[in-house]
mmCIF file of C-alpha atoms in Angstrom:
data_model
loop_
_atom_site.group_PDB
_atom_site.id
_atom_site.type_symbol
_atom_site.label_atom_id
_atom_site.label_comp_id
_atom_site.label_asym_id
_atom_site.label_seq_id
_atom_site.Cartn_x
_atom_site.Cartn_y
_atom_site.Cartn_z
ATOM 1 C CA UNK F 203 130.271 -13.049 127.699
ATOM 2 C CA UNK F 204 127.406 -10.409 127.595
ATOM 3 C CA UNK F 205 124.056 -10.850 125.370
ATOM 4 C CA UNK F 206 124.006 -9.644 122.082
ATOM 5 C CA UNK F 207 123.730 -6.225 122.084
ATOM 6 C CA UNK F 208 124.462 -5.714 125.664
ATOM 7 C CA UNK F 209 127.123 -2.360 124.782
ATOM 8 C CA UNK F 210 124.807 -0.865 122.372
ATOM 9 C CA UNK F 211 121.391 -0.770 124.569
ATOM 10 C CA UNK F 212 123.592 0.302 127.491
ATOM 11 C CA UNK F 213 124.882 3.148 125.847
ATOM 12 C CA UNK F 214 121.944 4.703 124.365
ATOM 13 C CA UNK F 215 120.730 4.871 127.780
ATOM 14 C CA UNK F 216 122.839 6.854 129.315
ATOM 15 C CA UNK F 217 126.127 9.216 128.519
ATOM 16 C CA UNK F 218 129.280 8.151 130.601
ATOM 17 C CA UNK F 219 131.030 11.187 131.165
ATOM 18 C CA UNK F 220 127.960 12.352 132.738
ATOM 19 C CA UNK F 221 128.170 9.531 134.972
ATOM 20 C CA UNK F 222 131.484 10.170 136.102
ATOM 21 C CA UNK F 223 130.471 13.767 136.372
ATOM 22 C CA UNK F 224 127.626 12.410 139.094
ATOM 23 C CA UNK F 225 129.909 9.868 140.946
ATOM 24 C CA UNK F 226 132.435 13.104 141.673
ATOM 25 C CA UNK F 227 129.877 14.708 143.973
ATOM 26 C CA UNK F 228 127.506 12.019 144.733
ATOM 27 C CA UNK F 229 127.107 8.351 146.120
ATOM 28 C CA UNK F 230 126.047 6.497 143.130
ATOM 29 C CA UNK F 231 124.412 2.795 143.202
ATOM 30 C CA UNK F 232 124.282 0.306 140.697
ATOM 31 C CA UNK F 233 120.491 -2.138 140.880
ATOM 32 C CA UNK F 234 120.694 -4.496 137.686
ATOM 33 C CA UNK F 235 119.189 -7.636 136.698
ATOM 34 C CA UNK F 236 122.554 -8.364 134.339
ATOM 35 C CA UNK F 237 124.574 -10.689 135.833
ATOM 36 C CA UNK F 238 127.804 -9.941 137.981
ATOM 37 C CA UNK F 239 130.266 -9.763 135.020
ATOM 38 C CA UNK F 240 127.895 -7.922 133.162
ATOM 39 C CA UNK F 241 127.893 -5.731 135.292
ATOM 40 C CA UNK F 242 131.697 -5.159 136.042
ATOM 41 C CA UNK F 243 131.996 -4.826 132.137
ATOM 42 C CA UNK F 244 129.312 -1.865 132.152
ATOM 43 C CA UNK F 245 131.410 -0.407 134.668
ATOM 44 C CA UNK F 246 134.784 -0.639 133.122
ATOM 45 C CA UNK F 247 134.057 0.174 129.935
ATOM 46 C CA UNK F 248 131.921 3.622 131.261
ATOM 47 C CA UNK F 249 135.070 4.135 133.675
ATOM 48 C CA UNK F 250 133.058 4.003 136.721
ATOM 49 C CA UNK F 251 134.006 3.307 140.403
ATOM 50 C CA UNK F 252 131.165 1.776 142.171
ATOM 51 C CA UNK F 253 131.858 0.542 145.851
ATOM 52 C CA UNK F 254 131.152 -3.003 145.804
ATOM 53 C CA UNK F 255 128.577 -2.613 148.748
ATOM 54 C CA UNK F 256 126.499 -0.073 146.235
ATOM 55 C CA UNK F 257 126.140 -2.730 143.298
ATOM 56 C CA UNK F 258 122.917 -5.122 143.324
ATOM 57 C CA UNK F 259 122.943 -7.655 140.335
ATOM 58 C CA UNK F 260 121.694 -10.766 139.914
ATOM 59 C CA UNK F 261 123.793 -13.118 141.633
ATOM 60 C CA UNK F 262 120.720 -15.414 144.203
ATOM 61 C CA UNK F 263 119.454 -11.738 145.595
ATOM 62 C CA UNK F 264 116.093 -11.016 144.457
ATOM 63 C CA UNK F 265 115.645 -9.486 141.529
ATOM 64 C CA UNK F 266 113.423 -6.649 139.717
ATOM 65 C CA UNK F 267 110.494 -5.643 140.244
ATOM 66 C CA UNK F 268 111.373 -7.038 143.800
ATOM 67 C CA UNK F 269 111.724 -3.593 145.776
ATOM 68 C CA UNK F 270 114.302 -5.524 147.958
ATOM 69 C CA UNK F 271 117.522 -4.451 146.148
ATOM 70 C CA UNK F 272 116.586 -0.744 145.419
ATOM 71 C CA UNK F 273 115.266 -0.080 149.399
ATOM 72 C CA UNK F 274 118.694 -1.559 150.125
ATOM 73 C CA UNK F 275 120.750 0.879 148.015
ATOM 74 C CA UNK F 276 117.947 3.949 148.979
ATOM 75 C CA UNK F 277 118.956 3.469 152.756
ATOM 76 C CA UNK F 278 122.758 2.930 151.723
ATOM 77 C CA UNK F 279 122.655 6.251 149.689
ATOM 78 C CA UNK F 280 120.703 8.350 151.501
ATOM 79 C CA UNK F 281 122.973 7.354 154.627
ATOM 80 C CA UNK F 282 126.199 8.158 152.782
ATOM 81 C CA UNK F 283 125.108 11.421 151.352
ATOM 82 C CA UNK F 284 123.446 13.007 154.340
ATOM 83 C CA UNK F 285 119.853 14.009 151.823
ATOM 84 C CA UNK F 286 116.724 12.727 152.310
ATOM 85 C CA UNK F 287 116.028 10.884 149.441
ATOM 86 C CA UNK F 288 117.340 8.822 146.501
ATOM 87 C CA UNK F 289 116.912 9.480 142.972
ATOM 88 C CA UNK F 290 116.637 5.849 140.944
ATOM 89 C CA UNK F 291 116.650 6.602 137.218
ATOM 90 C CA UNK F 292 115.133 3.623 135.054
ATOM 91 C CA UNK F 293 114.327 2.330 131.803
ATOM 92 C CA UNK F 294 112.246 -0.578 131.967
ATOM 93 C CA UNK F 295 108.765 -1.822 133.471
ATOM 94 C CA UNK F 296 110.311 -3.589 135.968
ATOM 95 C CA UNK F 297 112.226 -0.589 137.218
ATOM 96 C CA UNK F 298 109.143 1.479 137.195
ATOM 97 C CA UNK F 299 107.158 -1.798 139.244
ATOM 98 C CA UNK F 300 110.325 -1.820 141.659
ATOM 99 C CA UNK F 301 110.097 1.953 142.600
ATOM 100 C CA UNK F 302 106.314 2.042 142.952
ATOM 101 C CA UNK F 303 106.820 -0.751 144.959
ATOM 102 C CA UNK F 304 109.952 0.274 147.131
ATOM 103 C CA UNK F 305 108.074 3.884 147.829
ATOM 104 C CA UNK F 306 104.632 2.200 149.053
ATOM 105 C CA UNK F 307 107.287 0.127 151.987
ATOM 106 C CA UNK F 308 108.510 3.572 152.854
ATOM 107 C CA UNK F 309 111.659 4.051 150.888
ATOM 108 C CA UNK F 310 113.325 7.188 150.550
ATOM 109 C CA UNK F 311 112.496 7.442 146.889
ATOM 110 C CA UNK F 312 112.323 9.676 143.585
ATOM 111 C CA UNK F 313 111.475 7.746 140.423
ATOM 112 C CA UNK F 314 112.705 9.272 136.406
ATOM 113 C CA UNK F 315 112.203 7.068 133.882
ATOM 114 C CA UNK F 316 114.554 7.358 130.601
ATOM 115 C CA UNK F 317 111.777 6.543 127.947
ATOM 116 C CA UNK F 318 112.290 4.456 124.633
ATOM 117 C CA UNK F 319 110.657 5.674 121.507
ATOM 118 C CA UNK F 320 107.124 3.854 122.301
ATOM 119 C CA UNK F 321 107.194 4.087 126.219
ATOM 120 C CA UNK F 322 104.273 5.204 127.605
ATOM 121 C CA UNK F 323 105.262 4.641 131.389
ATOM 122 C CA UNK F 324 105.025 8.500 133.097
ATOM 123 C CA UNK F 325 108.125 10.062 133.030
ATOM 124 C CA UNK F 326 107.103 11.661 136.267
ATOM 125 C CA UNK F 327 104.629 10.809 138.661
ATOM 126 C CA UNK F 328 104.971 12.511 141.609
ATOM 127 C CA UNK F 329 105.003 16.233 142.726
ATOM 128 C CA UNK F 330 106.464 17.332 146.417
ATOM 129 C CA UNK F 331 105.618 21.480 147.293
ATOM 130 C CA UNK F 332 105.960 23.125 149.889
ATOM 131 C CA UNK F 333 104.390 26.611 150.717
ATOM 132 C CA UNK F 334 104.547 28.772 154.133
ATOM 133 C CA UNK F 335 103.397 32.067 155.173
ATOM 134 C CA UNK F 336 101.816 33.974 157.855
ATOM 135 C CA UNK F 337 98.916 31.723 158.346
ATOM 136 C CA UNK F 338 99.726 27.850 157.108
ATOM 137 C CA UNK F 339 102.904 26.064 156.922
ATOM 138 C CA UNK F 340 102.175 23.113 153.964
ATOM 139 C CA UNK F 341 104.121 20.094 152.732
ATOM 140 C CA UNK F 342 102.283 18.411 150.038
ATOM 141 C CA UNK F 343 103.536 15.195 147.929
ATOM 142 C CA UNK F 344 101.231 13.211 145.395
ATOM 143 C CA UNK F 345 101.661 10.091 143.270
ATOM 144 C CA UNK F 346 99.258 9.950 140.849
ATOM 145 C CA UNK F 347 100.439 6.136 140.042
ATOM 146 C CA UNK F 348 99.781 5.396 143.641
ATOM 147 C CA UNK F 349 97.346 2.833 145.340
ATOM 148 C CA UNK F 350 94.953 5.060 147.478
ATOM 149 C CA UNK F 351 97.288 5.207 150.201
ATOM 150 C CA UNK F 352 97.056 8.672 152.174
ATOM 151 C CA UNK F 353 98.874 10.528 155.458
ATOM 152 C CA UNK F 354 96.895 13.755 156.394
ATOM 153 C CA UNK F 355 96.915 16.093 159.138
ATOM 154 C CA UNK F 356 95.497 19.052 158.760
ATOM 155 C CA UNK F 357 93.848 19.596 161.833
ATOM 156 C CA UNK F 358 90.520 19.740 160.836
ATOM 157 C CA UNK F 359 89.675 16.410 161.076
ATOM 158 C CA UNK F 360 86.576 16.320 158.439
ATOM 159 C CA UNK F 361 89.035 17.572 156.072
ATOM 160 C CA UNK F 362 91.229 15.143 156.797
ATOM 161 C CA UNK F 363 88.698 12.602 155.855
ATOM 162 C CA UNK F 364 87.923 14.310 152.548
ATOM 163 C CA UNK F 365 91.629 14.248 151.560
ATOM 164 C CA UNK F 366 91.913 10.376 152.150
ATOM 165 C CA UNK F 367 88.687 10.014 150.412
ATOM 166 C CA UNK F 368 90.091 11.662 147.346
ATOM 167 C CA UNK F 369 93.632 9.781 147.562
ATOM 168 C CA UNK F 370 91.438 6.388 148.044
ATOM 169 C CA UNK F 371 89.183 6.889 144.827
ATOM 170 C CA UNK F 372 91.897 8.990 142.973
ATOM 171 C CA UNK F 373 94.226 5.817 143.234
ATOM 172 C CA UNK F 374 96.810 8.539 144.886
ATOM 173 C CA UNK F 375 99.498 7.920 147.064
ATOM 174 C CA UNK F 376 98.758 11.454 149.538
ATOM 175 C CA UNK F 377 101.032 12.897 151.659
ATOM 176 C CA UNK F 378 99.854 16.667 153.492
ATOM 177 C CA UNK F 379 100.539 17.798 156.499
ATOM 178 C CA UNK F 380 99.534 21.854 157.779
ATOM 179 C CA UNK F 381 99.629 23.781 160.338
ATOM 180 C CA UNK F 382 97.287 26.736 159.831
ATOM 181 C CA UNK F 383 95.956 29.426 161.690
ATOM 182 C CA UNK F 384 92.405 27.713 163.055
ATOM 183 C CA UNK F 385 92.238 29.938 166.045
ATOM 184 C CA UNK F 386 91.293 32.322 163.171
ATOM 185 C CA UNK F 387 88.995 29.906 161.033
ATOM 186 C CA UNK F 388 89.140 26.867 158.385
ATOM 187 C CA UNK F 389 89.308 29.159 155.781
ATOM 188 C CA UNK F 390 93.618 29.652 155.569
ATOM 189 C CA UNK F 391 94.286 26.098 156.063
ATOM 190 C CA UNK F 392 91.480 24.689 153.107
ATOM 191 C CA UNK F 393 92.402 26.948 150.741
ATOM 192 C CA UNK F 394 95.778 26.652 150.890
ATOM 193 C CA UNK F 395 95.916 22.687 150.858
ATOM 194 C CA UNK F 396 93.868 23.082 147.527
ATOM 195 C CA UNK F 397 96.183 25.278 145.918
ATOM 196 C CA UNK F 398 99.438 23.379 147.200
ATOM 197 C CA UNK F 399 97.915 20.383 146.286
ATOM 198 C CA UNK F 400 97.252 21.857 142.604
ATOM 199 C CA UNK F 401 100.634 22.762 141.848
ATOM 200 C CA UNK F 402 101.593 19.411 143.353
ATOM 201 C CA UNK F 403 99.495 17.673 140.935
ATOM 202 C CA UNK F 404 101.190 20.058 137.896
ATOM 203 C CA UNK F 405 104.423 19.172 138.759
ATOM 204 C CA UNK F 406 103.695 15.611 138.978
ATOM 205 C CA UNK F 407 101.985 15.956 135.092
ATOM 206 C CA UNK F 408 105.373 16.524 133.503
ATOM 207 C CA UNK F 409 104.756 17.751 129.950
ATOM 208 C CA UNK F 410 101.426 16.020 130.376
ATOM 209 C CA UNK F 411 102.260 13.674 127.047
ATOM 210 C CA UNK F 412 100.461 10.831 126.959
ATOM 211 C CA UNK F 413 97.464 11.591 129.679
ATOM 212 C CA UNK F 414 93.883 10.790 128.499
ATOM 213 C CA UNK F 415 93.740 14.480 129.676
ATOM 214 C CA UNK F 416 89.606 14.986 130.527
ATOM 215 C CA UNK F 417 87.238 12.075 132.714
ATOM 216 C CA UNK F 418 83.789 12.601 134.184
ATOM 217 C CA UNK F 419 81.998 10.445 136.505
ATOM 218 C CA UNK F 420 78.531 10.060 138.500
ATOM 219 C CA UNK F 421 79.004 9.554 141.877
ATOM 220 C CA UNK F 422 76.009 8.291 144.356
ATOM 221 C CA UNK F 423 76.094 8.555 148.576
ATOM 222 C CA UNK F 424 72.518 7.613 149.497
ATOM 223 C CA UNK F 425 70.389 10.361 148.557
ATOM 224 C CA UNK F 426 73.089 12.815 147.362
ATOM 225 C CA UNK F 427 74.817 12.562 143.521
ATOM 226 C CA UNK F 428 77.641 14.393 142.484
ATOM 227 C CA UNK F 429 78.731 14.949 138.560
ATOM 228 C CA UNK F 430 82.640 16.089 137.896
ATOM 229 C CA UNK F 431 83.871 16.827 134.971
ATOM 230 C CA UNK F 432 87.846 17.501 134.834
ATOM 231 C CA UNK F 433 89.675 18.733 131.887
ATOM 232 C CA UNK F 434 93.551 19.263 132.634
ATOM 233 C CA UNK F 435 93.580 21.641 129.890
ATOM 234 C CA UNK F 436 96.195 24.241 130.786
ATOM 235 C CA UNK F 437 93.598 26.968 131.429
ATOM 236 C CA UNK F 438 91.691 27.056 135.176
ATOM 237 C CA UNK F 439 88.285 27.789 135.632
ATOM 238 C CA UNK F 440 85.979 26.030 138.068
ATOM 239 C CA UNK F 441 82.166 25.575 138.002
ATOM 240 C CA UNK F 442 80.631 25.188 141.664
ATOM 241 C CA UNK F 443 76.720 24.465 141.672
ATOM 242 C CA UNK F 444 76.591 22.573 145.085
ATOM 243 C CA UNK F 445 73.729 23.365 147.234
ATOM 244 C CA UNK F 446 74.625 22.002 150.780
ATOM 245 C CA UNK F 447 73.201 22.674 154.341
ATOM 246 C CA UNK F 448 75.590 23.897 156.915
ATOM 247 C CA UNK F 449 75.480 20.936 159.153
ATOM 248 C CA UNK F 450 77.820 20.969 162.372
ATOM 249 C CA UNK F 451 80.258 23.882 161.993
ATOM 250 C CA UNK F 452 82.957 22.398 163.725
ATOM 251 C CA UNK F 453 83.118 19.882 161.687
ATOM 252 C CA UNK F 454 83.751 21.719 158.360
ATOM 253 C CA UNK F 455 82.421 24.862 157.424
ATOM 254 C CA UNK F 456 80.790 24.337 153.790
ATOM 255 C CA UNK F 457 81.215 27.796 152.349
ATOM 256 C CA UNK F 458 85.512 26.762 152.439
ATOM 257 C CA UNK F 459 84.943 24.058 149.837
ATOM 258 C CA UNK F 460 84.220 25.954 146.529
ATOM 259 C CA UNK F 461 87.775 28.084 147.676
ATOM 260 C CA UNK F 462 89.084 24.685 147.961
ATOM 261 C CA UNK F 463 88.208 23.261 144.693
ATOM 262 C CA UNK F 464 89.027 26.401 142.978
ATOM 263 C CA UNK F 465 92.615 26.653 144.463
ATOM 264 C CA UNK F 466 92.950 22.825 143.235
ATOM 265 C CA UNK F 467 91.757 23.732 139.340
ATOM 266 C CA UNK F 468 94.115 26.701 139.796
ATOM 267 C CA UNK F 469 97.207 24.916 140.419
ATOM 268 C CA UNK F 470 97.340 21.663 138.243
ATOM 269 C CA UNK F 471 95.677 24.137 135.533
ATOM 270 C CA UNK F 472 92.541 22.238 135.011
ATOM 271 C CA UNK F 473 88.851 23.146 133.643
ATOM 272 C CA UNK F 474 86.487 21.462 136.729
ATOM 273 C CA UNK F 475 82.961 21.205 136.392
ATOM 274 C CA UNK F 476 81.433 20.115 139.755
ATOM 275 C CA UNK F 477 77.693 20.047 140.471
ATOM 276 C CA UNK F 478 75.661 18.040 143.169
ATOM 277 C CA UNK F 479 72.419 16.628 141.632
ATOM 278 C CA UNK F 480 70.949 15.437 144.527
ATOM 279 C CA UNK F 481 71.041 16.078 148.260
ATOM 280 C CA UNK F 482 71.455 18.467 150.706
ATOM 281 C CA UNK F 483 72.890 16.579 153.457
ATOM 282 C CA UNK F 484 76.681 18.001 154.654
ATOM 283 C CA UNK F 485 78.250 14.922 155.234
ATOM 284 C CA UNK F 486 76.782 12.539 152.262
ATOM 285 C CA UNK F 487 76.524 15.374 149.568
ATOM 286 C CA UNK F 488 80.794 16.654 150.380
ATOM 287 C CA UNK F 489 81.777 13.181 150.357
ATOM 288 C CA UNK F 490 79.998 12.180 147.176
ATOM 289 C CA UNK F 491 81.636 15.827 145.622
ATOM 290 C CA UNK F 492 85.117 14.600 146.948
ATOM 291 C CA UNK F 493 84.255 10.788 145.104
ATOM 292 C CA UNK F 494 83.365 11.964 141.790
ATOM 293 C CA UNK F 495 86.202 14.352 141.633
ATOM 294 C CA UNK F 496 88.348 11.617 142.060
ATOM 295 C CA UNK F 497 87.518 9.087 140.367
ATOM 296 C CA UNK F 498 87.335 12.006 137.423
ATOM 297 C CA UNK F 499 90.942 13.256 137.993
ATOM 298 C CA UNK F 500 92.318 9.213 138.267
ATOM 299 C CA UNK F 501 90.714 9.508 133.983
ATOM 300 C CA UNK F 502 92.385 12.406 133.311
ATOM 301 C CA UNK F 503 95.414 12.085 134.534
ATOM 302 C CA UNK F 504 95.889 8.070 133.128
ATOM 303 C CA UNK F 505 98.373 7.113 130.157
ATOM 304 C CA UNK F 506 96.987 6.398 127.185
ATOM 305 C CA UNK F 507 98.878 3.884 125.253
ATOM 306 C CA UNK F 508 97.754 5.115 121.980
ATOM 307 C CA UNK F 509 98.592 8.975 122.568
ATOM 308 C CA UNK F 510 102.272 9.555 122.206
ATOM 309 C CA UNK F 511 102.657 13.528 122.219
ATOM 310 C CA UNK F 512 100.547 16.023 124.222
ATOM 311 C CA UNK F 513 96.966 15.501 123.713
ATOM 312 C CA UNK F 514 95.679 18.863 122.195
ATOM 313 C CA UNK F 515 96.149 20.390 118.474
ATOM 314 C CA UNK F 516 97.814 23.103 119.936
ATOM 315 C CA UNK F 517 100.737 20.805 120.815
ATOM 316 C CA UNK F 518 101.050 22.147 124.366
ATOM 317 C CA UNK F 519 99.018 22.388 127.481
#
């Protein structure tokens, strides 16, 4: 027989007809921890057909927040339905530890999260945009729950490094590829990342209840330190006081990085205060910039247990 209160958690979770509704036009999977009869009984009571080959549950497989059972289903659905990815729509912990964990071994994956009064796990984490025109074609994706983990090719190859750099300190799982018009110049494909990247990072804030909302850090490379403060306060504006020598042009040409920055603040809608303290050198003062930015947005954009609405009087941001 189920737990106690099995029926009564289960259906405040989710509304059955709209099930069915979903399982008309799409593949639908079932990944539990509940037991096989469990299980069933969910099913039969929501009226739900489930293939048996699309149910995991807990019968000796491994079970959540083991990604094995969801990157089984992801390839099963994604197979069936001819799309790209899979959505997974969770309530627990575990299911949110499952999908990180599934989409870091390459799973096909989109995470939602159906929060209890109290949950502060992010409702949405990650933001996928695309933009193309006349002089850069751009796919951007960003988890800002991620481990550091980053794919870049923009073609400049200093850039590329920067980009890592700020998935690896930003705790970002990074995902941009580009193909701009460099026979022209750096100056398409830069500022174009930054402000697909920005509205990336927007649409991966949600609502943006629950962030800490503002961080600042110090960041030291040698003889170069760089200060940023973010603020992800609805309302752009970007300070630049970096005073860098050229260094090798074809590496990266300098004066592209303020455009860059300010095409970032633009699009995720964030106050940025940037200044380098120290240093001149190219290489050591842009990386140091790219660090302390980082490590400032990973602050901002963290949950805060204790904040359950949208941190600002105003109520909105």
């Amino acid at each position: 027989m189920p737990e106690e209160g099995f029926w009564e958690r289960e259906t405040k979770l989710v509304d059955p007809a709209l099930l069915r509704r979903v399982t008309r036009d799409f593949p639908v999977g079932i990944y539990t921890g509940r037991n096989p009869g469990e299980a069933a009984l969910a099913l039969v009571r929501c009226e739900l057909h489930v293939p048996r080959e699309l149910c995991w549950v807990a019968d000796g497989r491994p079970r959540k927040p083991d990604p094995t059972g969801l990157e089984f289903l992801c390839g099963k659905l994604v197979s069936k339905s001819g799309g790209s990815e899979a959505l997974f729509v969770g309530d627990t912990a575990d299911d949110e530890q499952a999908a990180r964990a599934a989409r870091a071994r390459g799973a096909p994956l989109v995470y939602a999260h159906v929060a209890a009064p109290g949950d502060t796990t992010r409702v949405l984490d990650t933001g996928t945009v695309q933009r193309k025109t006349k002089e850069t074609d751009l796919r951007v994706t960003v988890d800002l729950d991620g481990t550091g983990d980053a794919k870049v090719d923009t073609g400049i190859p200093f850039f590329d490094h920067m980009l890592e750099t700020l998935a690896k300190h930003g705790a970002l799982a990074l995902e941009v590829t580009c193909k701009g018009d460099l026979h022209i110049d750096q100056h398409h494909t830069v500022e174009d990342t930054g402000i697909t990247l920005g509205k990336a990072i927007d649409q991966a804030l949600g609502d943006r209840k629950g962030i800490v909302r503002a961080g600042c850090f110090y960041f030291p490379l040698d003889e170069a330190l760089a200060r940023s403060v973010v603020d992800l306060s609805g309302r752009s504006y970007l300070h630049w006081n970096v005073p860098l020598d050229q260094g090798p042009r074809n590496a990266m040409d300098v004066s592209v990085l303020e455009g860059f920055f300010k095409a970032v603040a633009d699009g995720c809608r964030a106050n940025v205060h940037i200044d380098l303290l120290t240093g001149r050198d190219f290489h050591h003062g842009a990386e140091a910039v790219f660090k302390s930015f980082a490590r400032a947005l990973r602050q901002a954009v963290a949950v805060d247990p204790r904040v359950t609405g949208v941190p600002s009087t105003k109520g909105i941001l």
